[in-house]
Structures are given as C-alpha cells and as structure tokens.
C-alpha cells in the first residue's frame, strides 16, 4: 500500500517560505503561533485586537496580536549514483535510494511541499536533475530514473560540484550515498550546505559490512574501479575487516556530529517507519 512508504518529517528551524504549509515558519500571517503585538495601523485586522495589551501599553493606540503562519519547505534529494551504489544483494544500494526517493516525494506531496533531485557520480549528472515541484507523480519518475541510470566510467566524486548548486538555500536536503570516498569532500559539501537542514542517509550492503564467514581464497572486486584482488580470508583478516567498518562509521559520525547532524544508516533495505522515528526523536 502507498501509505506504507510515507514517513513523517519535521524541520528543526523555521521555514522562510510564504506559501502556507505544514511547518513552523518565520512569516507573519493567519497562523496560530503568537509572537508579538503590533499596531492596528500596521496590521489592520480588528479581529486580532487585544484591548488589555493596548491599555497596558499606555501609548494611546490600539494593538493587535501578530501570529506566524505555517509554511511549506522545499525538499532536495542529493543522490550518489557512482559505481559502488550499483552493487548489493538482494537489492542494489541504488535500488534502496530509489525506493527512498519515491517515499520522500509521496510524503512531501501529502503535506504540500515541493521535492526535487540532484545526482552525481564523478561529476554532476544533469540527466538525473529534477526541479523541485509539487506533483503526485514525482516520486515514481525519480525512482524510475535512478533504477535505470548507469554509472559514469570515470572515478571520482562530484558531490562538491553538486552541493554548490544548493549553497545558501534553506531547504531540507537528504544526502544519499555509501560515502565510499575521501571524507574531505563530504566536509567541504557540508560547509556549502550550512544553511540547509541536512539528513545524511548512509546506504551500506550487508556483504560489505560482514567478511566471508569461512577461510579460503576469494576475489574481491573494487566496485568503483572494477579491479580484482585475490585475498586469503582468515580470522585475522575478518578482525581487520570488522574494525575498519567500525572505524569508518565512527569517522562518519564524527564528521556529521561536528555539523550537529545525525546520520541514518540503511543496511540492506529501506524502512519508512524508522525514518519517521528518526525525525520524531530529533524533534525539540
């Protein structure tokens, strides 16, 4: 059912949009969040007249109660479509990202928000750009585009180039990737997105998290470059494997924590209800 793919989300600050919506906003209007008194001359709405406050002010003028309206927010998905996202079983990591894209668009449509998508591999992918719109079919279109896309042949990370297009915008940004690149690029992108509310979604496959359970010779293939390396698996290698995964997760937690962000880890699948709990737990 479509209701199963939606999730509840909130922004930790106030939206600056003027279009009425579901989120706290800094815009004055017909809301129910009182923030100050104003002169009736400046806000000619006698329905908001506050007689007691007018008399207490002693300025000989009528005061009205001023409220903030609730407003929309724009959602942007920034999705990694590099070669490493095309591996995984039974679902590719990119298939999980595609399911999330459909879920995010469905959730945004339900509360009147707009949603758009940018993607990258070694560079920004113009062919996967979706402008932020309020449309019932946006999610299916983004999911289909991600599921059918092919990675570029060059190695590298186009995250910074893509994040530059959102610099200075106050939007809700979901950054979806396995983050298998030097973390310096991620730190630079976070600086560019400092005005946005960023939610990092770390997509890892179970096969890359757990080493082979039995000893023997296996061939490991680099998902980005395609190069193959024969490796003898033993107890010592399994310990190093597990330690490196834990170290990588700790490094990501430290990097995002320095920006007051908490990443969401998706291991082998996507759970919309888990994402709802993430936002509810972060709510002030």
XYZ file of C-alpha atoms in Angstrom:
284
model
C 0.000 0.000 0.000
C 1.166 3.535 -0.728
C 0.555 4.611 2.877
C 3.340 2.234 3.943
C 6.021 4.157 2.057
C 5.341 7.580 3.569
C 7.172 8.981 6.579
C 6.677 11.927 8.912
C 9.344 14.616 8.808
C 9.963 17.920 10.545
C 12.493 20.702 10.204
C 14.432 21.840 13.285
C 14.054 25.536 12.439
C 11.541 27.844 10.779
C 10.778 27.869 7.099
C 11.182 31.175 5.304
C 8.630 30.310 2.626
C 5.446 32.338 2.130
C 3.240 29.559 0.802
C 1.017 28.117 3.582
C 2.018 24.611 4.607
C 2.679 22.248 7.499
C 5.911 23.594 9.026
C 6.840 26.284 11.510
C 7.710 29.490 9.692
C 9.047 32.981 10.286
C 6.392 34.577 8.060
C 3.596 36.642 9.592
C 0.148 35.509 8.608
C -3.030 33.699 9.526
C -1.493 31.171 11.851
C -1.897 30.280 15.498
C 1.663 30.828 16.769
C 1.624 34.184 18.619
C 4.923 36.072 18.509
C 4.293 39.776 19.313
C 1.926 42.737 19.391
C 1.753 45.213 16.541
C -0.080 48.471 15.879
C -3.509 48.195 14.353
C -2.361 50.794 11.802
C 0.425 48.419 10.646
C -1.741 45.281 10.767
C -5.327 46.407 10.069
C -7.104 43.315 11.348
C -9.552 44.266 14.127
C -10.315 40.591 14.751
C -6.888 40.359 16.439
C -7.458 43.393 18.647
C -6.011 42.988 22.166
C -7.734 45.527 24.422
C -5.827 44.573 27.566
C -2.428 44.894 25.882
C -3.452 48.231 24.329
C -4.416 49.704 27.726
C -1.346 48.294 29.431
C 0.985 49.804 26.817
C -0.346 53.300 27.574
C 0.607 54.688 24.178
C -2.864 55.745 23.129
C -3.050 53.368 20.182
C -4.666 50.041 19.542
C -2.558 46.883 19.465
C -3.339 43.639 17.699
C -1.879 40.188 18.223
C 0.529 39.170 15.440
C 0.900 35.499 14.525
C 3.209 33.377 12.412
C 1.648 31.175 9.790
C 2.800 27.666 8.972
C 4.527 27.303 5.605
C 5.939 24.837 3.120
C 9.544 23.717 2.790
C 11.422 22.559 -0.295
C 12.960 19.070 -0.191
C 16.019 18.176 -2.228
C 17.473 14.713 -2.694
C 21.193 14.569 -3.451
C 21.863 11.008 -4.601
C 25.159 9.253 -5.282
C 24.878 7.134 -8.449
C 28.541 6.101 -8.693
C 29.555 2.502 -9.471
C 29.677 1.422 -5.827
C 25.962 2.248 -5.472
C 25.141 -0.260 -8.241
C 26.162 -3.287 -6.173
C 24.344 -5.143 -3.427
C 22.114 -8.161 -2.915
C 19.255 -8.851 -2.954
C 18.766 -5.103 -3.526
C 21.380 -2.814 -5.014
C 22.197 0.191 -2.884
C 20.849 2.356 -5.704
C 17.536 0.469 -5.579
C 17.276 1.387 -1.898
C 17.992 5.021 -2.798
C 15.302 4.833 -5.493
C 12.752 3.497 -3.006
C 13.607 6.325 -0.650
C 13.162 8.876 -3.445
C 9.644 7.612 -4.103
C 8.893 7.634 -0.366
C 10.169 11.189 0.103
C 8.137 12.510 -2.823
C 4.999 10.755 -1.584
C 5.482 12.188 1.919
C 6.134 15.698 0.577
C 3.061 15.650 -1.652
C 0.875 14.738 1.321
C 1.771 17.920 3.232
C 2.020 20.277 0.245
C 5.819 20.503 -0.005
C 7.881 20.500 -3.190
C 10.556 17.887 -3.891
C 13.410 17.757 -6.381
C 16.530 15.679 -7.013
C 20.168 16.124 -7.968
C 22.554 13.243 -8.618
C 26.272 12.764 -9.106
C 29.000 10.213 -9.680
C 32.391 11.555 -10.736
C 30.575 14.760 -11.751
C 27.140 16.293 -11.523
C 24.571 14.289 -13.526
C 22.411 16.707 -15.483
C 20.403 13.808 -16.919
C 19.105 12.974 -13.421
C 18.128 16.507 -12.427
C 14.538 17.002 -11.254
C 13.405 20.526 -10.301
C 11.544 20.971 -7.024
C 7.836 20.594 -7.788
C 4.629 19.597 -6.023
C 3.431 16.639 -8.063
C 1.812 13.305 -7.332
C 3.940 11.551 -9.953
C 7.334 12.990 -8.975
C 8.285 10.021 -6.818
C 7.667 7.383 -9.452
C 9.566 9.416 -12.039
C 12.611 9.799 -9.763
C 12.547 6.124 -8.775
C 12.424 5.007 -12.396
C 15.267 7.351 -13.384
C 17.521 6.102 -10.594
C 16.745 2.444 -11.228
C 17.602 2.784 -14.927
C 20.687 5.005 -14.685
C 24.212 3.813 -15.450
C 27.372 4.960 -13.663
C 29.987 7.042 -15.415
C 33.237 5.450 -16.500
C 35.484 7.866 -14.636
C 36.345 7.520 -10.952
C 35.928 10.466 -8.621
C 33.390 12.326 -6.533
C 31.132 15.079 -7.856
C 29.498 15.802 -4.500
C 31.076 19.234 -4.056
C 30.101 20.308 -7.583
C 26.521 19.206 -6.934
C 26.283 20.702 -3.443
C 27.434 24.057 -4.824
C 24.098 24.331 -6.658
C 22.263 24.306 -3.311
C 24.623 26.619 -1.420
C 22.820 29.284 0.584
C 19.371 27.699 0.231
C 17.292 26.965 3.318
C 15.880 23.601 2.309
C 15.587 20.085 3.690
C 18.360 18.126 1.964
C 18.668 14.335 2.040
C 22.193 13.256 1.112
C 22.011 9.598 -0.016
C 25.263 7.683 -0.540
C 27.539 4.918 0.729
C 30.213 7.615 1.321
C 33.000 5.477 -0.146
C 35.238 8.432 -0.948
C 37.699 10.657 0.978
C 35.779 12.377 3.768
C 37.365 15.743 2.945
C 34.887 16.056 0.048
C 31.985 15.414 2.419
C 33.247 18.049 4.873
C 33.522 20.632 2.070
C 29.998 19.816 0.904
C 28.644 20.192 4.445
C 30.130 23.677 4.614
C 28.343 24.595 1.393
C 25.065 23.253 2.777
C 25.380 25.038 6.114
C 22.140 26.978 5.520
C 20.154 23.821 4.810
C 18.775 21.141 7.110
C 20.805 18.118 6.001
C 19.911 14.468 6.701
C 22.717 12.075 5.650
C 21.463 8.621 4.590
C 24.333 6.111 4.625
C 23.448 3.107 2.437
C 25.583 0.025 3.084
C 25.151 -3.509 1.829
C 25.379 -6.450 4.216
C 28.120 -8.062 2.095
C 30.479 -5.124 2.563
C 29.810 -4.942 6.292
C 30.464 -8.608 7.125
C 33.550 -10.539 5.872
C 33.221 -14.054 4.394
C 32.455 -16.458 7.252
C 34.862 -19.245 6.214
C 38.583 -19.337 5.472
C 39.766 -19.574 1.905
C 40.857 -17.690 -1.196
C 38.332 -15.168 -2.504
C 38.462 -12.487 -5.174
C 37.412 -9.029 -4.076
C 36.416 -6.537 -6.750
C 36.578 -2.759 -6.292
C 33.093 -1.500 -7.112
C 34.365 1.887 -8.325
C 37.330 0.852 -10.482
C 36.407 -2.765 -11.273
C 39.889 -4.026 -10.342
C 40.010 -7.532 -8.824
C 42.297 -8.603 -5.975
C 42.734 -12.167 -4.658
C 42.619 -12.266 -0.857
C 43.120 -15.124 1.598
C 40.393 -14.903 4.234
C 41.263 -15.955 7.771
C 40.383 -14.955 11.324
C 42.898 -12.113 11.362
C 41.506 -10.572 8.162
C 37.956 -10.825 9.495
C 39.005 -8.910 12.598
C 40.631 -6.177 10.482
C 37.556 -6.051 8.217
C 35.207 -5.574 11.156
C 37.497 -2.996 12.758
C 37.694 -0.952 9.541
C 33.911 -0.902 9.163
C 33.563 0.297 12.765
C 36.285 2.899 12.191
C 34.579 4.198 9.054
C 31.260 4.503 10.841
C 32.919 6.331 13.723
C 34.614 8.737 11.287
C 31.274 9.485 9.603
C 29.589 10.003 12.969
C 32.372 12.399 13.984
C 32.222 14.353 10.721
C 28.452 14.791 10.787
C 28.417 15.330 14.538
C 30.736 18.312 14.098
C 27.952 19.813 11.947
C 25.275 18.886 14.543
C 23.926 16.206 12.200
C 22.928 12.623 12.950
C 23.234 10.192 10.019
C 20.708 7.463 9.210
C 22.215 4.063 8.348
C 20.309 1.904 5.853
C 21.551 -1.692 5.857
C 20.131 -3.820 3.082
C 16.734 -2.125 2.848
C 14.596 0.934 3.445
C 12.128 1.346 6.323
C 9.918 4.444 6.162
C 8.735 3.987 9.753
C 12.321 4.022 11.013
C 12.822 7.365 9.285
C 9.671 8.704 10.965
C 11.103 7.675 14.343
C 14.355 9.450 13.442
C 12.548 12.762 12.956
C 10.327 12.315 15.996
C 13.343 11.644 18.206
C 15.097 14.764 16.888
C 12.035 16.966 17.442
C 12.570 19.642 20.150
